[in-house]
Coordinates of C-alpha atoms and ligand atoms in Angstrom, one line a residue:
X1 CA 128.7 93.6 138.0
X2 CA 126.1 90.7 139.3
X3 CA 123.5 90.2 136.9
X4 CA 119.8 89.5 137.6
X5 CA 118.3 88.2 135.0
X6 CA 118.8 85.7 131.9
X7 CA 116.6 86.9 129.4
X8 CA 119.6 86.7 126.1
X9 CA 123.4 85.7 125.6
X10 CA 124.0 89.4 126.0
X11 CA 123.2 89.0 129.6
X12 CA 126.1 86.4 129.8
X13 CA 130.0 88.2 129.5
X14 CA 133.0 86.4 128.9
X15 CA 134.2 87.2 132.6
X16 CA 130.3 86.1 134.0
X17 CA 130.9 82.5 131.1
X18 CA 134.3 81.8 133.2
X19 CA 132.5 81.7 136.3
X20 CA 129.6 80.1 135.8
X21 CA 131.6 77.5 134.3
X22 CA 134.4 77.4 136.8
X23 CA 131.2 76.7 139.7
X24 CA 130.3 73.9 137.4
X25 CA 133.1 72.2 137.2
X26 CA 133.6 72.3 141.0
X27 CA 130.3 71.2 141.1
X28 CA 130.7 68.1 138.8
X29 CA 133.8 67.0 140.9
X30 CA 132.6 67.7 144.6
X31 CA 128.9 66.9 144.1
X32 CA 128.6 66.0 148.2
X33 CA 129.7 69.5 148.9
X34 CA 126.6 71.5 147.1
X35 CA 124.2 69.0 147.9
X36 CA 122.4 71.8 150.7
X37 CA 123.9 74.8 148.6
X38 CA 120.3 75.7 147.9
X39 CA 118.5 74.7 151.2
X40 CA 115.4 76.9 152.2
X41 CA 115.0 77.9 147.9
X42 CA 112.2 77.8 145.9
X43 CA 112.3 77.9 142.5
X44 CA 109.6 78.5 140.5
X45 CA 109.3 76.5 137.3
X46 CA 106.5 78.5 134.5
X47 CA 106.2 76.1 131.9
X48 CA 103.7 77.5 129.2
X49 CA 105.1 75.1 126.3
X50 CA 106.2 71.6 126.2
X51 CA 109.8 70.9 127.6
X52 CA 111.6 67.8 128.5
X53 CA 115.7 68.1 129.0
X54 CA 115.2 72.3 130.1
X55 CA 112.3 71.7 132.3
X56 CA 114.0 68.2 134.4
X57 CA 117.1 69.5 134.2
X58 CA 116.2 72.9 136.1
X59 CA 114.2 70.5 138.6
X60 CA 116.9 68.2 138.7
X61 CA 119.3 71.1 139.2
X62 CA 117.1 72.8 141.9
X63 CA 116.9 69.2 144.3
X64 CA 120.2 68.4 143.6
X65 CA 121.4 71.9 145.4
X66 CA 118.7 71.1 148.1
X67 CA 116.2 73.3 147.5
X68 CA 112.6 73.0 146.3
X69 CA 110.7 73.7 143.0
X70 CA 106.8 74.5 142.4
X71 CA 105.2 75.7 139.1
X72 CA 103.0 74.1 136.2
X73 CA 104.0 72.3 132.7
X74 CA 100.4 73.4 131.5
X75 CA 99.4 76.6 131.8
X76 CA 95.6 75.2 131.9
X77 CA 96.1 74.5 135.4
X78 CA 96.3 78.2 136.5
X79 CA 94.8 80.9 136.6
X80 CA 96.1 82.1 133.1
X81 CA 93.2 80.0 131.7
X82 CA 90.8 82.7 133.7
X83 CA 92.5 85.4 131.7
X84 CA 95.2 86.7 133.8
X85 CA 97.9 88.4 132.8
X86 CA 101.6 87.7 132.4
X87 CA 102.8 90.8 134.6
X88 CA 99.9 89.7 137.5
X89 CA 101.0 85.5 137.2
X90 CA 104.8 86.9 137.4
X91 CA 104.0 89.4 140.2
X92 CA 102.7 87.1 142.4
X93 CA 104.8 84.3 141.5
X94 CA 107.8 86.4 142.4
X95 CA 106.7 86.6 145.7
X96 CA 106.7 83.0 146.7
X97 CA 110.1 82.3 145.0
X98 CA 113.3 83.0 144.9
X99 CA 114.1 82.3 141.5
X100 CA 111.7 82.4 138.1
X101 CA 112.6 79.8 134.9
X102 CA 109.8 80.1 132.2
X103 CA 109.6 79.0 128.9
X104 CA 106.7 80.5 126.8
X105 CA 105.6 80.4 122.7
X106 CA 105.4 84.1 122.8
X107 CA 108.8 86.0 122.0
X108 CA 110.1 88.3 124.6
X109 CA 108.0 87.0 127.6
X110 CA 110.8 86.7 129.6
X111 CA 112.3 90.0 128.9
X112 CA 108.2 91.4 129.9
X113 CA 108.4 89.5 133.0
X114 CA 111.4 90.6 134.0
X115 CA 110.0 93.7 133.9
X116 CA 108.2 92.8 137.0
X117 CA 109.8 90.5 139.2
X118 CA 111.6 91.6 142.2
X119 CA 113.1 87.6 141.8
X120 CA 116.1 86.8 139.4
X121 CA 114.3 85.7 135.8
X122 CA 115.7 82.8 133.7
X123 CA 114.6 83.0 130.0
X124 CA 114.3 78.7 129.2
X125 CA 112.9 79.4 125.7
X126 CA 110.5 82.5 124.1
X127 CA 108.8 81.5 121.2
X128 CA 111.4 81.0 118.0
X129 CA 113.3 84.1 119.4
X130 CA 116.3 82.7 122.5
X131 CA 117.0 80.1 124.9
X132 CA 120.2 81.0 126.5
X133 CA 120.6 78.3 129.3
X134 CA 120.4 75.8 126.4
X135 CA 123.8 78.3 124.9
X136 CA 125.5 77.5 128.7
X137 CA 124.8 73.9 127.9
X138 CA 126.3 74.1 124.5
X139 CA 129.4 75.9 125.8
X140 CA 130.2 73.6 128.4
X141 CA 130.1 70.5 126.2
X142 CA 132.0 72.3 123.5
X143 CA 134.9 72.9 126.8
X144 CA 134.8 70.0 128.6
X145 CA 135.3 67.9 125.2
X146 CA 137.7 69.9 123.0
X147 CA 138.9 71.7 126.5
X148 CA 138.5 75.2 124.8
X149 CA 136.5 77.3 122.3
X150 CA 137.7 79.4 120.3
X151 CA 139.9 78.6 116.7
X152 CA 136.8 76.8 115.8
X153 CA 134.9 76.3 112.1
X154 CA 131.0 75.8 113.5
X155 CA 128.4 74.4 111.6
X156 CA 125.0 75.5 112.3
X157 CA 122.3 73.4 110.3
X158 CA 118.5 72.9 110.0
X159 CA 115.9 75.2 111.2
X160 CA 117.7 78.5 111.9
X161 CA 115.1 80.8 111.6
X162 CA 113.0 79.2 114.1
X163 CA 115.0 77.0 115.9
X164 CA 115.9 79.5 119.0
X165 CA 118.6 77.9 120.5
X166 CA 120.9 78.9 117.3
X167 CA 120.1 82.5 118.1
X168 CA 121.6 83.0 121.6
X169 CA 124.6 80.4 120.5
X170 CA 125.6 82.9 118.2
X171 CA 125.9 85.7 120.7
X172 CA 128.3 83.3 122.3
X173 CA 130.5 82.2 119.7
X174 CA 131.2 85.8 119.1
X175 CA 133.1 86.2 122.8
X176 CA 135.7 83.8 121.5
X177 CA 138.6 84.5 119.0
X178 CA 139.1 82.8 115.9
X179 CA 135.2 81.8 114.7
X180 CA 134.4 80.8 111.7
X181 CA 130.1 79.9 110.7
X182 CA 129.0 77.9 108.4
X183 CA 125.0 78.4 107.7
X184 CA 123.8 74.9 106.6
X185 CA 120.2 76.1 106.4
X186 CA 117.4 75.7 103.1
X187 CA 115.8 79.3 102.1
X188 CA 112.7 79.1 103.9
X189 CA 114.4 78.5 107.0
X190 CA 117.6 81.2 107.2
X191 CA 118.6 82.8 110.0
X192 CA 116.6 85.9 111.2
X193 CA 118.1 89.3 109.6
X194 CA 118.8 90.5 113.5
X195 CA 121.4 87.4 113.9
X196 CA 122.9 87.8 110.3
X197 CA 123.4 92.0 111.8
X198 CA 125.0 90.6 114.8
X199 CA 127.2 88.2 113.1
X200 CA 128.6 91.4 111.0
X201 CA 128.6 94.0 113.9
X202 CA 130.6 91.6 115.6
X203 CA 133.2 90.1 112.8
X204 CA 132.4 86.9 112.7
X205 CA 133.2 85.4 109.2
X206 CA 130.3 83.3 108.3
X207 CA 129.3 81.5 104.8
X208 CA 126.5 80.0 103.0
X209 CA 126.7 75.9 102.4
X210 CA 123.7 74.5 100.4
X211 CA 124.0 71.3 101.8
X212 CA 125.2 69.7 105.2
X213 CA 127.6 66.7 103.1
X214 CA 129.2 69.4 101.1
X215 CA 130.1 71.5 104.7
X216 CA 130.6 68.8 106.9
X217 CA 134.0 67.8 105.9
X218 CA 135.6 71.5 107.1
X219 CA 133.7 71.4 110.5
X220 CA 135.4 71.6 113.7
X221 CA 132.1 71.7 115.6
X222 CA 128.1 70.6 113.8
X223 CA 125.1 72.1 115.3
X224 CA 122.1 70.1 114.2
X225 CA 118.5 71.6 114.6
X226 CA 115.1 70.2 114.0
X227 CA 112.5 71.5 111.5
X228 CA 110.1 73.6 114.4
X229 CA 107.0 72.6 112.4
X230 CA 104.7 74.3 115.2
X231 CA 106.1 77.5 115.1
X232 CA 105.1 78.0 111.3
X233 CA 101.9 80.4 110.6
X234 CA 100.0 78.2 108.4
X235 CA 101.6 74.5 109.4
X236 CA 104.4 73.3 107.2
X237 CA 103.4 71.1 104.5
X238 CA 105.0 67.6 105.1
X239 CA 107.0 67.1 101.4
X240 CA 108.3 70.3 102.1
X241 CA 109.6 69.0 105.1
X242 CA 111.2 65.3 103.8
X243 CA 112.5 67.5 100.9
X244 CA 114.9 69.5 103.5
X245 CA 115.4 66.5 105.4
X246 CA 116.7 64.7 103.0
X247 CA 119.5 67.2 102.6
X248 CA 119.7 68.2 105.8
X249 CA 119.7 64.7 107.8
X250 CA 123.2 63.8 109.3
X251 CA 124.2 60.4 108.3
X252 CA 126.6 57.8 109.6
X253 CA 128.4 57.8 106.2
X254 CA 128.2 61.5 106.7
X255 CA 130.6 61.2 109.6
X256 CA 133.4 59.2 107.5
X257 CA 133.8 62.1 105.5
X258 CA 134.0 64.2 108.5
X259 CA 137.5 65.5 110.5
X260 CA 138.3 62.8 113.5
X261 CA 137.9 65.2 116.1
X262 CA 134.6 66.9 115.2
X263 CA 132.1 67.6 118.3
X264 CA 128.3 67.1 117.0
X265 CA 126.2 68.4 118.8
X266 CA 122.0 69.0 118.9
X267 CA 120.0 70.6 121.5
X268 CA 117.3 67.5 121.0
X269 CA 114.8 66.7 120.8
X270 CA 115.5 65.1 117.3
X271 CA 113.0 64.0 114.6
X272 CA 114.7 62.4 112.2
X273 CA 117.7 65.2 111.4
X274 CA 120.3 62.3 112.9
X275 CA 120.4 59.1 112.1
X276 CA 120.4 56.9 114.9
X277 CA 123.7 55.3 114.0
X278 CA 125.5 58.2 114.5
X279 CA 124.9 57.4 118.0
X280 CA 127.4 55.0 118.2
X281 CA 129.9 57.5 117.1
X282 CA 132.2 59.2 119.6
X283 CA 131.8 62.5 117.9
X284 CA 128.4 62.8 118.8
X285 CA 128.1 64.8 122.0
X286 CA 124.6 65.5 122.2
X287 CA 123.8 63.0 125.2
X288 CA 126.6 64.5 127.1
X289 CA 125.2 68.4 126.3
X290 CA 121.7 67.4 128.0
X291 CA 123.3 66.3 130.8
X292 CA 126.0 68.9 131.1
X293 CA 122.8 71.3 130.6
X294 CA 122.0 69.9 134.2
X295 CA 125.6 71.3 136.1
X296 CA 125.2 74.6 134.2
X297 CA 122.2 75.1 135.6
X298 CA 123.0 74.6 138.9
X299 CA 126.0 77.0 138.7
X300 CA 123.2 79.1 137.5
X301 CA 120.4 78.5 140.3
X302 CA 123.5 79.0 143.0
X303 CA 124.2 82.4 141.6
X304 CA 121.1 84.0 141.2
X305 CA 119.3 82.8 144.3
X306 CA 120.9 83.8 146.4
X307 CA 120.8 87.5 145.0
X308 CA 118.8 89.7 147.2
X309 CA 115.1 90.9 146.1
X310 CA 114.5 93.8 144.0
X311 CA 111.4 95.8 143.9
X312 CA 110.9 96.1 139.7
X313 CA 107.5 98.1 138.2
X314 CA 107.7 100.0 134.7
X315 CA 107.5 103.9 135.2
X316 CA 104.7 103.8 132.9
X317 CA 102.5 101.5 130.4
X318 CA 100.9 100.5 127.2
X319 CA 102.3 102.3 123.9
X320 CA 104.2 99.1 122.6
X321 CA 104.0 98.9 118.8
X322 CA 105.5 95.8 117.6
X323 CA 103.5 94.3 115.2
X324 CA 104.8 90.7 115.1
X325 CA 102.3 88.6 115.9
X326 CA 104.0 86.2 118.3
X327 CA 105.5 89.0 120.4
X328 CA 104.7 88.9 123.9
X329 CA 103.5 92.9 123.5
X330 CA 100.5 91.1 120.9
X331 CA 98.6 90.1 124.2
X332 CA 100.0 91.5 127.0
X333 CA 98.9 94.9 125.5
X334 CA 100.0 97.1 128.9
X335 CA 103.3 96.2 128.2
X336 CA 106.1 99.6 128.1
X337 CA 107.5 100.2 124.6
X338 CA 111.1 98.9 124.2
X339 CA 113.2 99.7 121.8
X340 CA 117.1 98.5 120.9
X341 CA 119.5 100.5 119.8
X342 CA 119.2 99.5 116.0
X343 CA 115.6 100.2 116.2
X344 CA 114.5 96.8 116.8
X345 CA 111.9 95.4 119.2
X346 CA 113.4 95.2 122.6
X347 CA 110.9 92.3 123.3
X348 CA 111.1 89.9 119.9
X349 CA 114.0 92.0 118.0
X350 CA 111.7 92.3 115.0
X351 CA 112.3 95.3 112.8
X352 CA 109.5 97.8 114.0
Ligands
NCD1 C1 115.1 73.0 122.2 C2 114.0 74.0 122.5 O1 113.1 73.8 123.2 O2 114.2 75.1 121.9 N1 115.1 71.9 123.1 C3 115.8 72.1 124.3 O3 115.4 73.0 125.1 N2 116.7 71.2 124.6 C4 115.2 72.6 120.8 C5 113.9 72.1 120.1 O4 112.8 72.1 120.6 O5 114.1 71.8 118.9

């Protein structure tokens, strides 16, 4: 089945993975012949929060296939800043597009506007809570550099409870056989209780590691994340934050103690979690994920633009009780209660 939206990794099968990823390697070796793929497409870019590699690489994506792109990087410039609401900008927006990408602070805003766009909706971050195109990105460095993977140790390190692109990675490590996780993360920043559930619904065998030089020697792949100091409540006070640094930074010497063929990767941008000399390093991939972030996406924007439109309104509204303050149902209060299986918020997957 065709999927219309990417709102999570659970959107994304392995037989809907092999695809995407099969169009982008035919993509990366026959440029020419996609070059008007997307001719007579608009995409419509909904930038709420700051972006660099997710926000160029979907425009990037978008002209490359042919096709145009409108939207905003700052919210201020619309008529959100007159107090409209997310379903109304979406709505609209719908109707002049043939594609949505957003990225927004508040968790589950994709998954809300989804709710009601009759276009194809592409999640590019929600608050600390997913960023799954980022996960295609990941995937397709990890299989154009080691060729497959599964039968892989993965190191996830830094920020895990914020940092969102962990989240959705993990949902994707568990289609492949033979994954092991290592958590590489300091208490105040552990991953959320809804990714540690999935991780044991799902059999993954994951394990603790205090300190990145202590796992780093048994990794097959390293996931570095930066500390998301704007995500936390009351700010994050800055010697908490050169304290986990400094056992959470990835060194050069770190990489001599590290196997020959280990892939590190990092979604960027980095503040001071990898030393620059690990640049010169073949192991470090993290260039090479930005750009593969680019092809990805325009296996992606091929896909779902050319799906037809779908006429998409809740039955009925309001009634959403999620009391997390950065879910999306905080302020867009008309919002339909959704609830997951385990009882979870179907917008932010806090417990309710
Ligand atoms: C990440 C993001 O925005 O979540 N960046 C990206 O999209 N490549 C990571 C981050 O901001 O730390």
């Amino acid at each position: 089945m065709k999927i219309r939206n990417l709102i999570s990794f659970d959107d994304i099968d392995p037989g809907r993975w092999e695809s995407l990823y099969t169009l982008c390697r035919d993509i990366m070796e026959r440029p020419a012949d996609y070059a008007g793929a997307c001719r007579g497409k608009l995409l419509a870019s909904l930038f709420f929060e700051a972006s660099t590699r997710t926000r160029f690489s979907f425009q990037a994506a978008m002209l490359r296939l042919g096709g145009g792109v409108f939207g905003f990087s700052n919210p201020n410039d619309t008529s959100i800043a007159k107090g409209e609401s997310l379903a109304d900008t979406i709505r609209m927006t719908a109707s002049y597009a043939d594609t949505i990408v957003m990225r927004t602070p508040q968790e589950g805003a994709a998954r809300a506007a989804a709710l009601y766009s009759e276009v194809p909706v592409i999640n590019a971050g929600d608050g600390g809570h997913h960023h799954p195109t980022q996960t295609l990105a990941d995937l397709t460095t990890i299989a154009m550099t080691r060729g497959k993977i599964g039968g892989v140790t993965v190191g996830l390190c830094g920020d895990l409870k914020y940092g969102r692109t962990v989240h959705p990675f993990v949902t994707a490590l568990a289609m492949f056989p033979g994954i092991k996780i290592c958590l590489i993360a300091p208490d105040e920043l552990k991953m959320p209780d809804y990714v540690m559930e999935l991780m044991r619904a799902r059999g993954i065998p994951h394990t603790e590691c205090a300190s990145l030089r202590e796992a780093v020697g048994s990794l097959d792949i390293l996931y570095m994340t930066r500390i998301q100091r704007e995500r936390f409540p009351n700010g994050f006070p800055s010697e908490s934050v050169d304290k986990i640094l400094s056992r959470y930074t990835l060194t050069a010497d770190d990489m001599r103690g590290a196997k020959r063929d280990l892939t590190v990767l990092h979604p960027l941008p980095r503040t001071g979690e990898v030393e620059r000399a690990v640049d010169r390093d073949p192991r470090a991939k993290y260039f090479e994920q930005a750009k593969y972030g680019m092809y990805i996406r325009m296996a992606l924007l091929l896909k779902f633009t050319s799906l037809p439109r779908e006429m998409r309104r809740p039955e009925r509204e309001g009634g959403s009780v999620c009391t997390n303050p950065v879910c999306v149902t905080s302020t867009e209060k008309y919002l339909p209660p959704l609830v997951t299986p385990d009882g979870n918020c179907g917008y932010c997957d806090r417990k309710l």
